[in-house]
Short mmCIF file of C-alpha atoms in Angstrom, two decimals:
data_model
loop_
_atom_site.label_atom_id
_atom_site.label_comp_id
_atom_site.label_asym_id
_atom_site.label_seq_id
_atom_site.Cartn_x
_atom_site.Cartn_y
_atom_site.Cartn_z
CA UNK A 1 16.29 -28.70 -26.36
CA UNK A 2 12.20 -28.07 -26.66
CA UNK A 3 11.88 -28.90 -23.26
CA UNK A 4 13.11 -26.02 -21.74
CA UNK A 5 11.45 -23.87 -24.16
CA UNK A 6 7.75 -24.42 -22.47
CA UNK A 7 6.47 -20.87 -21.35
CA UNK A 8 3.60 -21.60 -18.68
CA UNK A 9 1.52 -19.36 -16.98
CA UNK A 10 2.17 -18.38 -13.10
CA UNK A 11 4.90 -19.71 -11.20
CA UNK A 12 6.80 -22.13 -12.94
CA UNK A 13 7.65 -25.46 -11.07
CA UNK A 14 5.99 -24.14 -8.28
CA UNK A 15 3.24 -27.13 -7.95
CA UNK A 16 6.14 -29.51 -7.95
CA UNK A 17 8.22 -28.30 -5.50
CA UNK A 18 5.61 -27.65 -2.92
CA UNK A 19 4.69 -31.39 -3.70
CA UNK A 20 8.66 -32.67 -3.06
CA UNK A 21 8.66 -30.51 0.20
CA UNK A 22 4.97 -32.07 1.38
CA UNK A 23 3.81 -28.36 1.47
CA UNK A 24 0.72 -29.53 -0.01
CA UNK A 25 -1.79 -32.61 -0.54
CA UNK A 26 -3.38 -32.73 -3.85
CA UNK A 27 -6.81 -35.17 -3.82
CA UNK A 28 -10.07 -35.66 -5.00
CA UNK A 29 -13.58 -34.19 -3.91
CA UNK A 30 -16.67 -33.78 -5.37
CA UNK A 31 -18.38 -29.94 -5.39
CA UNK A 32 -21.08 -31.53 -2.89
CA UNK A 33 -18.37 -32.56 0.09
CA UNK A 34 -16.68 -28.70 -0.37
CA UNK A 35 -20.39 -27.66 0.14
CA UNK A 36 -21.47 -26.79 4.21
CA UNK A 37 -24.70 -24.97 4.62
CA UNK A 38 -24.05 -21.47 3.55
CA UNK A 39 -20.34 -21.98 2.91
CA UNK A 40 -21.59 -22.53 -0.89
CA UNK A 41 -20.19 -19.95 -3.06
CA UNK A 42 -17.45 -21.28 -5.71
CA UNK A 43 -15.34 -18.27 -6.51
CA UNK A 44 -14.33 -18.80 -10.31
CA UNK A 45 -10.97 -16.97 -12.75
CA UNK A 46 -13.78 -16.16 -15.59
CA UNK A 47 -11.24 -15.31 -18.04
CA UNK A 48 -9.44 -19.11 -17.65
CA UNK A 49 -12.50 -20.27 -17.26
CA UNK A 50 -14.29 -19.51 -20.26
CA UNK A 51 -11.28 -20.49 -22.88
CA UNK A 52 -11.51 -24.05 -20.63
CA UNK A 53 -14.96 -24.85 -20.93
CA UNK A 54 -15.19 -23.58 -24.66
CA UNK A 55 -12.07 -25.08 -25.31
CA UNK A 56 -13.18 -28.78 -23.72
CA UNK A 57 -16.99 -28.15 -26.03
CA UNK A 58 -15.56 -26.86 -29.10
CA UNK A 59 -11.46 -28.44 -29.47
CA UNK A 60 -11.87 -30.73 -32.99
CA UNK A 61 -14.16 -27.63 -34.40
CA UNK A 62 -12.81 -25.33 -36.74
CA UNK A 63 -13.73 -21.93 -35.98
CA UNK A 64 -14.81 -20.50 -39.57
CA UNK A 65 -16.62 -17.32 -40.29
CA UNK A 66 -19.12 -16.90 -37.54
CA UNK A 67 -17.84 -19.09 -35.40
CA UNK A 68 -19.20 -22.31 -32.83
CA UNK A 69 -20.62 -19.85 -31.11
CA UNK A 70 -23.95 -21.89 -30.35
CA UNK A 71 -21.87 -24.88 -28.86
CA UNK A 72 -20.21 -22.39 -26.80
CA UNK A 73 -23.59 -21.39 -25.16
CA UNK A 74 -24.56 -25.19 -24.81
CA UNK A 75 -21.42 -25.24 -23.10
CA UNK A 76 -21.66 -22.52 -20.91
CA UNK A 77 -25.22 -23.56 -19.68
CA UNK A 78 -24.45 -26.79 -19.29
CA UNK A 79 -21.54 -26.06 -17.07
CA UNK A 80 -23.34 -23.79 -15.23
CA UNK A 81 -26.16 -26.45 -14.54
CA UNK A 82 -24.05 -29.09 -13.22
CA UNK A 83 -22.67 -26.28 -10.19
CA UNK A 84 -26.33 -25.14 -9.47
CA UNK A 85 -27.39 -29.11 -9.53
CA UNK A 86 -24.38 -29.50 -7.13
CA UNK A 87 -26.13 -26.95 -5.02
CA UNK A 88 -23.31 -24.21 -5.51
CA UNK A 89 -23.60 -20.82 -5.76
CA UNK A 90 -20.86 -19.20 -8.72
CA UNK A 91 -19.10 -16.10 -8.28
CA UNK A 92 -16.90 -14.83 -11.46
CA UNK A 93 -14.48 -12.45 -11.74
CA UNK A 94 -13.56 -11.04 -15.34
CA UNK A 95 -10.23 -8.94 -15.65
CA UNK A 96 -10.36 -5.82 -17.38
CA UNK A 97 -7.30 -3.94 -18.60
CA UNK A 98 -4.20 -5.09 -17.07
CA UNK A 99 -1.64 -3.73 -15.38
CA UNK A 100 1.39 -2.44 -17.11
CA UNK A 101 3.79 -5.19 -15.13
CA UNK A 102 2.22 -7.35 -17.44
CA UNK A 103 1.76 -6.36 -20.58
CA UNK A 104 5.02 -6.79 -22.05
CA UNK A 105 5.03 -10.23 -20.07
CA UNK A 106 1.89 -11.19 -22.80
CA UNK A 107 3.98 -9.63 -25.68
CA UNK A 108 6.84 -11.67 -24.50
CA UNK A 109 4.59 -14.70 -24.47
CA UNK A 110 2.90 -14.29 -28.03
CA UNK A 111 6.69 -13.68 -29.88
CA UNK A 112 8.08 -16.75 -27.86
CA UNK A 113 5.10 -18.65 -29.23
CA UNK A 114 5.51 -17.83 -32.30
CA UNK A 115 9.49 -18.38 -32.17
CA UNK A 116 8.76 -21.69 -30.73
CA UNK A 117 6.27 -22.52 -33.72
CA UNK A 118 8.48 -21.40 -36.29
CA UNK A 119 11.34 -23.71 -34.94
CA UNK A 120 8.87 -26.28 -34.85
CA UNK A 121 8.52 -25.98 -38.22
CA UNK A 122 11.69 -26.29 -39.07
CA UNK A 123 12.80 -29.24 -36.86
CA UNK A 124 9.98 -31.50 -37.40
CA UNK A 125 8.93 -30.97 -41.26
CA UNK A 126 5.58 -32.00 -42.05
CA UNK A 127 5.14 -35.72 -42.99
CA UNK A 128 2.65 -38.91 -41.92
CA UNK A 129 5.67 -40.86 -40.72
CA UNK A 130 5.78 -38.20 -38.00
CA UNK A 131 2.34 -36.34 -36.90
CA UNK A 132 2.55 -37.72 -33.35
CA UNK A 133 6.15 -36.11 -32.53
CA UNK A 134 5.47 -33.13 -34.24
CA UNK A 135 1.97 -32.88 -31.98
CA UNK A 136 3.35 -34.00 -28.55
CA UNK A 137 6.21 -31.36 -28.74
CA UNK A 138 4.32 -28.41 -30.13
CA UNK A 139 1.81 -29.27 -27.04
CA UNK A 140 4.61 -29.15 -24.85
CA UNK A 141 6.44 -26.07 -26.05
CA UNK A 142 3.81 -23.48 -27.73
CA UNK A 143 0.75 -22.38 -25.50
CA UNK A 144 -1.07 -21.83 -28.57
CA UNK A 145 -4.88 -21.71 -29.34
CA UNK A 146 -6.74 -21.95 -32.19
CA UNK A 147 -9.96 -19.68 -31.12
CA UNK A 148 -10.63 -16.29 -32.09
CA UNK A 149 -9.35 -13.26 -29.94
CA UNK A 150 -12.92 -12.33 -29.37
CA UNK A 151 -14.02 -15.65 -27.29
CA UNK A 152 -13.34 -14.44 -24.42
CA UNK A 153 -16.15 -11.24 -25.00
CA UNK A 154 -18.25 -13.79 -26.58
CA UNK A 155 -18.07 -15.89 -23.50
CA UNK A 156 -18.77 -13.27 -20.99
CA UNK A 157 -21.89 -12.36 -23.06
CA UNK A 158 -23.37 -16.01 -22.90
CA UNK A 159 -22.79 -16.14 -18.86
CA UNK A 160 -24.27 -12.45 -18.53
CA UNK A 161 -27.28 -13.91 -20.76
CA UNK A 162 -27.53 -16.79 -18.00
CA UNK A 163 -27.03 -15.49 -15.00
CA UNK A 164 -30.67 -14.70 -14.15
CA UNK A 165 -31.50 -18.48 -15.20
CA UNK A 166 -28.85 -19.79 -12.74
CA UNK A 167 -29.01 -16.73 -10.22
CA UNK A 168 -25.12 -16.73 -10.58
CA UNK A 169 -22.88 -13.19 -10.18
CA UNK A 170 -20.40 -11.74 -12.05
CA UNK A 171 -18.05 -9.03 -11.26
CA UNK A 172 -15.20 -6.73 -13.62
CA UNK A 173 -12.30 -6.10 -11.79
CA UNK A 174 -11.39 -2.08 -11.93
CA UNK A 175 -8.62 -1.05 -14.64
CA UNK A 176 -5.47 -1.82 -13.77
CA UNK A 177 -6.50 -4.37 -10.68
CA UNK A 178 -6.22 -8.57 -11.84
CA UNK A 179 -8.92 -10.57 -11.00
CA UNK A 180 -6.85 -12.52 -8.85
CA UNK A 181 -6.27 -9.71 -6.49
CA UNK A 182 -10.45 -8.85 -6.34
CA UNK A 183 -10.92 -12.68 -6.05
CA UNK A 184 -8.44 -13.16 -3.00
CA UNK A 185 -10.05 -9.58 -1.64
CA UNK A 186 -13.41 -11.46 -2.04
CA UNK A 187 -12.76 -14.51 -0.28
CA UNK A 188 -11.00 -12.98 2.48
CA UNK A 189 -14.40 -10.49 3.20
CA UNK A 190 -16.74 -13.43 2.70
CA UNK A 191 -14.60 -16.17 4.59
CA UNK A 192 -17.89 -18.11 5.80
CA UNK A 193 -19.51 -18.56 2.43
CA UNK A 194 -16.38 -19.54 0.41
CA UNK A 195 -16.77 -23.29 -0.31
CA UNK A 196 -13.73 -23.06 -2.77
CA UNK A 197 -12.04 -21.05 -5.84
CA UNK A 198 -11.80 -22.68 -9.64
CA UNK A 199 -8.57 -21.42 -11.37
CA UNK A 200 -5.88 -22.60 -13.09
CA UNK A 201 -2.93 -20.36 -12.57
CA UNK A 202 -1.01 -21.70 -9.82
CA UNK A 203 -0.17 -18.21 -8.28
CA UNK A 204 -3.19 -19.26 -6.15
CA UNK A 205 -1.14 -21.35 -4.08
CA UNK A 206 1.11 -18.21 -2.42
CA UNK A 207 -2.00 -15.82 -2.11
CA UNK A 208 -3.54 -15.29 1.09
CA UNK A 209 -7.24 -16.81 0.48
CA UNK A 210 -7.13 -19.27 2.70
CA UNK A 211 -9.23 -21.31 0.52
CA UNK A 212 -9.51 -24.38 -0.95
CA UNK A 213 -8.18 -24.59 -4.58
CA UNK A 214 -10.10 -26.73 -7.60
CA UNK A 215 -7.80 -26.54 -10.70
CA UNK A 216 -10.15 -25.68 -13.55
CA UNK A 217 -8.67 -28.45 -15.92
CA UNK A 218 -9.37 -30.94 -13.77
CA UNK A 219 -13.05 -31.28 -13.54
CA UNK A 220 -15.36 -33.48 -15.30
CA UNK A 221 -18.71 -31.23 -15.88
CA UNK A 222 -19.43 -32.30 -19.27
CA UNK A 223 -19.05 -35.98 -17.94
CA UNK A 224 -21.49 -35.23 -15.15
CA UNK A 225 -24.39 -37.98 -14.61
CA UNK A 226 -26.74 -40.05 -11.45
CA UNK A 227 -23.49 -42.36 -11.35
CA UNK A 228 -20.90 -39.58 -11.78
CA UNK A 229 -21.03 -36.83 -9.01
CA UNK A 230 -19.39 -33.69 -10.11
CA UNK A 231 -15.73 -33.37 -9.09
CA UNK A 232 -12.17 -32.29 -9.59
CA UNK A 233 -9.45 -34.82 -9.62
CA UNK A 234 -6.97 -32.04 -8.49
CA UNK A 235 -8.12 -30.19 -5.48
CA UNK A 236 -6.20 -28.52 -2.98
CA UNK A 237 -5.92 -27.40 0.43
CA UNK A 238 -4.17 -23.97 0.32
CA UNK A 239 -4.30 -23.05 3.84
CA UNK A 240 -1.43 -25.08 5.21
CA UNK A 241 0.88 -23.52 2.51
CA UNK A 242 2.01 -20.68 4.22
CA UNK A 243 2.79 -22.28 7.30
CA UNK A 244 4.85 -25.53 5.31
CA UNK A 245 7.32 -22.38 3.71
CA UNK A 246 7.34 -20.93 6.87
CA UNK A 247 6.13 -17.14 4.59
CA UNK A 248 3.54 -16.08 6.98
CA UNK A 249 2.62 -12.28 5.53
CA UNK A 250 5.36 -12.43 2.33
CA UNK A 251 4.29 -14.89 -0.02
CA UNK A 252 4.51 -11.91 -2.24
CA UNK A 253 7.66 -11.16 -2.04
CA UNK A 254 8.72 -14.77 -1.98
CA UNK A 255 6.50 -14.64 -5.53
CA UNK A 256 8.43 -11.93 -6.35
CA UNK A 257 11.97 -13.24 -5.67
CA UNK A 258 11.49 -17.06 -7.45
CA UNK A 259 10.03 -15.13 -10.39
CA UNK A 260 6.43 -14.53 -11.37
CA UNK A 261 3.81 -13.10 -14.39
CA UNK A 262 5.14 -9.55 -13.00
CA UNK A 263 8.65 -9.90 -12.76
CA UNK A 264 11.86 -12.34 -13.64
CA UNK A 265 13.60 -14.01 -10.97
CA UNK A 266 15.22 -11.56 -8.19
CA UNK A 267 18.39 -14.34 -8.43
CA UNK A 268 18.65 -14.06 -12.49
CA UNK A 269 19.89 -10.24 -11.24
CA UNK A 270 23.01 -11.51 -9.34
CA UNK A 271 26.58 -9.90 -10.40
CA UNK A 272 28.22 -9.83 -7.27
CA UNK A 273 31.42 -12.20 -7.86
CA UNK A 274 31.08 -14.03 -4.82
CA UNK A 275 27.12 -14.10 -4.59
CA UNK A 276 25.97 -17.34 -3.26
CA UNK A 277 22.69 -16.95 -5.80
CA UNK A 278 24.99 -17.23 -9.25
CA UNK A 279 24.14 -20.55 -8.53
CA UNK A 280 20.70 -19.89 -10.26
CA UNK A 281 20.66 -19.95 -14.12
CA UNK A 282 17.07 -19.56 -15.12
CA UNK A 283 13.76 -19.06 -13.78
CA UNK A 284 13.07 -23.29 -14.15
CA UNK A 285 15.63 -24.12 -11.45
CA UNK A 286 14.23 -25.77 -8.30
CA UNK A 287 16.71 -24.25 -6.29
CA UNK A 288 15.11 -20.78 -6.12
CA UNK A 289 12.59 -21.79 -4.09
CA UNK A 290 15.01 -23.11 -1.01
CA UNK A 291 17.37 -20.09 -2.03
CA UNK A 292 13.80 -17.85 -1.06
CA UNK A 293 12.66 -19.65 1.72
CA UNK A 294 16.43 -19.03 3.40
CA UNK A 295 16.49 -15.68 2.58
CA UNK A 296 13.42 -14.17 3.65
CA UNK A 297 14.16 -16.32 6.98
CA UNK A 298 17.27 -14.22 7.28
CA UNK A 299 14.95 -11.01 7.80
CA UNK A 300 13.07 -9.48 10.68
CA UNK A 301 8.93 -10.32 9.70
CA UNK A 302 8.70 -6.41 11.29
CA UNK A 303 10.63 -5.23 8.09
CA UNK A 304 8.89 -3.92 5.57
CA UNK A 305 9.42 -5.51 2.19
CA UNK A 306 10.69 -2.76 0.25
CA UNK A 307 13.50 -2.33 2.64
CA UNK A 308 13.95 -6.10 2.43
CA UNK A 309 14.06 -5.74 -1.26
CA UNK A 310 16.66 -2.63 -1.54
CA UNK A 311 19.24 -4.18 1.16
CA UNK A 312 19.51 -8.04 -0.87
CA UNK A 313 19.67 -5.60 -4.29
CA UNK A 314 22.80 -4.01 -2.19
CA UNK A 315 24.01 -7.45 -1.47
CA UNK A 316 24.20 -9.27 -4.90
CA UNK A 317 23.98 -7.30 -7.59
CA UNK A 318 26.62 -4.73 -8.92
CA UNK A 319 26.08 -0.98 -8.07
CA UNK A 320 25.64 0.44 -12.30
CA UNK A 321 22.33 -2.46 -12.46
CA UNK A 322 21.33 -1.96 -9.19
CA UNK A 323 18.97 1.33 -10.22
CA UNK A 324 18.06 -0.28 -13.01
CA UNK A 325 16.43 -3.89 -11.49
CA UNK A 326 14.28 -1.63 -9.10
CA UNK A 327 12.48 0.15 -11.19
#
């Protein structure tokens, strides 16, 4: 039952199926080898990024009044050495206020969490015979953090305090605009000095960077030594993506239709009787992502989206919802 109550950030199963379907190659490589001349700038998600690092420096500390905020800055410094050591060159892009898609997504997220604790709670009572269990599936089910709400403003402070020491940049992203969209804007204008981008989210698979992706979690900075180069254990070539789902120009809407942080599966919509896409049942099924693939293939690449959007809406779900699932 608490397996299917997991509530992760981005695309869910994405990663997985674009491993089954050899769309990708995950592998190792150090920050040096992604390195070539002037192609050194590492484009870094400074909102996942500072809950990683702080949470890697600071996870058996209990945050009491005023906080761990000196190990923080250790942190933060230290990470930032071991890039500058590496001879990189770190770009980071905060988010400001975000868009009203998502809002109610986070809401959503923080009352599931709770929910999910709650049951928790009352599945697995408290008890020494059974700490592990209890652990393991809270890990599993509740994306829940222990840190103040203020860490990430804390954290932004310390880099903005470093950033002349480490001649690193750092950017806010207008209201209303994620810092995924300036980072992807970024990369594209600066094509010949993007080494790679550090995130986490795996939306960064489906946007049109054409970069190479190093997933935040899987780097060992704080391990960092003469005998241990600094590298990620999860790094990823995004560029071939497009091409292995055959999405050229509408990875968006392919986002949009398996079900994203913006909006719910386009198949969870489906009343039509006869529909072929009743076959989907929630947003965790694998089978959305052949069901997309087919579908946009169906279509003309010279039609625009929208239209794309409004003609399957006329095709599989019932005329009284129809109005209703566009806005």
């Amino acid at each position: 039952f608490f397996f299917g109550l997991s509530n992760l950030m981005g695309i869910s199963r994405l990663l997985r199926y674009l491993k089954e379907n050899n769309a990708i190659k995950v592998y190792t490589a150090t920050v040096e080898s992604l390195i070539d001349g002037e192609r050194n700038v590492i484009v870094v998600d400074a909102a996942s990024w500072v809950y990683t690092v702080t949470e890697v420096a600071c996870h058996n500390m209990d945050w009491l009044c005023g906080g761990q905020w000196h190990k923080q800055y250790t942190a933060i410094r230290m990470f930032l050495q071991s890039f500058v050591s590496a001879g990189a060159h770190l770009v980071f892009f905060f988010d400001t206020i975000n868009p009203d898609a998502k809002r109610w997504q986070s809401h959503e997220r923080g009352w599931t969490n709770a929910l999910h604790t709650w049951m928790l709670a009352s599945v697995v009572p408290e008890g020494d015979h059974i700490p592990q269990t209890r652990k393991a599936l809270q890990s599993h089910c509740v994306k829940e953090s222990k840190m103040p709400e203020f860490l990430l403003e804390c954290g932004g402070a310390a880099l903005l305090d470093l950033a002349k020491e480490f001649d690193v940049e750092v950017f806010e992203t207008p209201a209303g605009i994620e810092a995924d969209t300036a980072i992807v804007s970024y990369c594209r204008d600066n094509k010949n000095k993007v080494a790679a981008i550090l995130a986490e989210d795996n939306d960064f698979l489906l946007m049109p960077h054409e970069c190479t992706l190093m997933r935040m979690q899987y780097l060992n900075w704080a391990q960092v030594s003469e005998d241990e180069p600094l590298k990620c254990t999860k790094t990823i070539n995004c560029s071939n993506v497009w091409r292995s789902l055959s999405m050229d120009d509408r990875t968006g809407l392919f986002a949009a239709l398996v079900g994203c942080d913006y909006v719910k599966s386009f198949f969870r919509y489906a009343r039509t009787r006869d529909s072929p896409y009743r076959v989907i049942h929630d947003e965790g099924d694998p089978e959305r992502f052949t069901l997309a693939t087919r579908t946009l293939r169906q279509f003309s690449h010279t039609m625009q989206d929208h239209k794309v959007v409004t003609l399957l809406a006329s095709m599989i779900i019932d005329k009284e919802d129809r109005a209703t699932w566009q806005k």
